[in-house]
């Protein structure tokens, strides 16, 4: 599977049972394919519809992201998501069929 980045960091959003607030678990992902998608809405407000598409080969990660997890498009050791981290809006699990094409598709804003 084609890749164009060395890796990224996904922050799994969980609820801390003691404080009942959001907490994050860091997951490192190996080589992946990233594509920036730029767009603008056609409505009166002309809102931005920019997104980032990630294709993660099944061999690069054992973690399946969830909606509302955060993703930094680089590898970091930070315990909390950095300011430039994006929020995951879509996950497609394609870990079936030939091992050469098994992957996870993620869209984030």
mmCIF file of C-alpha atoms in Angstrom, residues 27-85:
data_model
loop_
_atom_site.group_PDB
_atom_site.id
_atom_site.type_symbol
_atom_site.label_atom_id
_atom_site.label_comp_id
_atom_site.label_asym_id
_atom_site.label_seq_id
_atom_site.Cartn_x
_atom_site.Cartn_y
_atom_site.Cartn_z
ATOM 1 C CA UNK A 27 -1.506 5.644 20.035
ATOM 2 C CA UNK A 28 1.384 5.825 17.575
ATOM 3 C CA UNK A 29 0.642 4.842 13.997
ATOM 4 C CA UNK A 30 3.329 3.774 11.529
ATOM 5 C CA UNK A 31 3.591 4.679 7.842
ATOM 6 C CA UNK A 32 0.364 5.975 6.288
ATOM 7 C CA UNK A 33 -1.035 7.928 3.338
ATOM 8 C CA UNK A 34 -2.307 11.469 4.019
ATOM 9 C CA UNK A 35 -4.203 13.693 1.585
ATOM 10 C CA UNK A 36 -5.298 17.285 2.267
ATOM 11 C CA UNK A 37 -8.715 18.083 0.824
ATOM 12 C CA UNK A 38 -9.523 21.784 0.466
ATOM 13 C CA UNK A 39 -13.001 23.085 -0.229
ATOM 14 C CA UNK A 40 -15.515 25.822 0.414
ATOM 15 C CA UNK A 41 -19.264 25.617 0.919
ATOM 16 C CA UNK A 42 -21.718 27.029 -1.599
ATOM 17 C CA UNK A 43 -24.031 28.541 1.029
ATOM 18 C CA UNK A 44 -24.298 32.219 1.894
ATOM 19 C CA UNK A 45 -21.642 31.933 4.615
ATOM 20 C CA UNK A 46 -19.134 30.196 2.254
ATOM 21 C CA UNK A 47 -17.955 28.034 5.176
ATOM 22 C CA UNK A 48 -14.760 26.055 4.758
ATOM 23 C CA UNK A 49 -15.122 22.324 4.144
ATOM 24 C CA UNK A 50 -11.420 21.479 4.474
ATOM 25 C CA UNK A 51 -10.690 17.894 5.530
ATOM 26 C CA UNK A 52 -7.745 15.539 5.800
ATOM 27 C CA UNK A 53 -8.027 11.960 4.523
ATOM 28 C CA UNK A 54 -5.816 9.273 6.077
ATOM 29 C CA UNK A 55 -5.368 5.731 4.788
ATOM 30 C CA UNK A 56 -3.695 3.606 7.461
ATOM 31 C CA UNK A 57 -2.382 0.195 6.341
ATOM 32 C CA UNK A 58 -3.598 -2.565 8.688
ATOM 33 C CA UNK A 59 0.027 -3.445 9.513
ATOM 34 C CA UNK A 60 0.731 0.129 10.714
ATOM 35 C CA UNK A 61 -1.718 0.149 13.623
ATOM 36 C CA UNK A 62 -3.525 -2.268 15.904
ATOM 37 C CA UNK A 63 -5.809 0.527 17.177
ATOM 38 C CA UNK A 64 -9.076 1.260 15.357
ATOM 39 C CA UNK A 65 -9.806 4.992 15.832
ATOM 40 C CA UNK A 66 -13.219 6.225 16.940
ATOM 41 C CA UNK A 67 -15.211 9.311 15.984
ATOM 42 C CA UNK A 68 -14.159 12.353 18.072
ATOM 43 C CA UNK A 69 -10.648 10.972 18.708
ATOM 44 C CA UNK A 70 -7.921 13.516 17.889
ATOM 45 C CA UNK A 71 -5.092 13.046 15.391
ATOM 46 C CA UNK A 72 -1.758 14.858 15.090
ATOM 47 C CA UNK A 73 -0.331 14.388 11.594
ATOM 48 C CA UNK A 74 3.129 13.691 13.021
ATOM 49 C CA UNK A 75 4.619 11.520 15.761
ATOM 50 C CA UNK A 76 4.682 13.246 19.145
ATOM 51 C CA UNK A 77 5.251 12.232 22.766
ATOM 52 C CA UNK A 78 2.825 14.819 24.173
ATOM 53 C CA UNK A 79 0.342 13.384 26.695
ATOM 54 C CA UNK A 80 -2.448 15.696 25.477
ATOM 55 C CA UNK A 81 -3.389 16.423 21.853
ATOM 56 C CA UNK A 82 -1.449 19.425 20.494
ATOM 57 C CA UNK A 83 -3.304 22.583 19.425
ATOM 58 C CA UNK A 84 -3.031 21.641 15.736
ATOM 59 C CA UNK A 85 -4.578 18.177 16.249
#
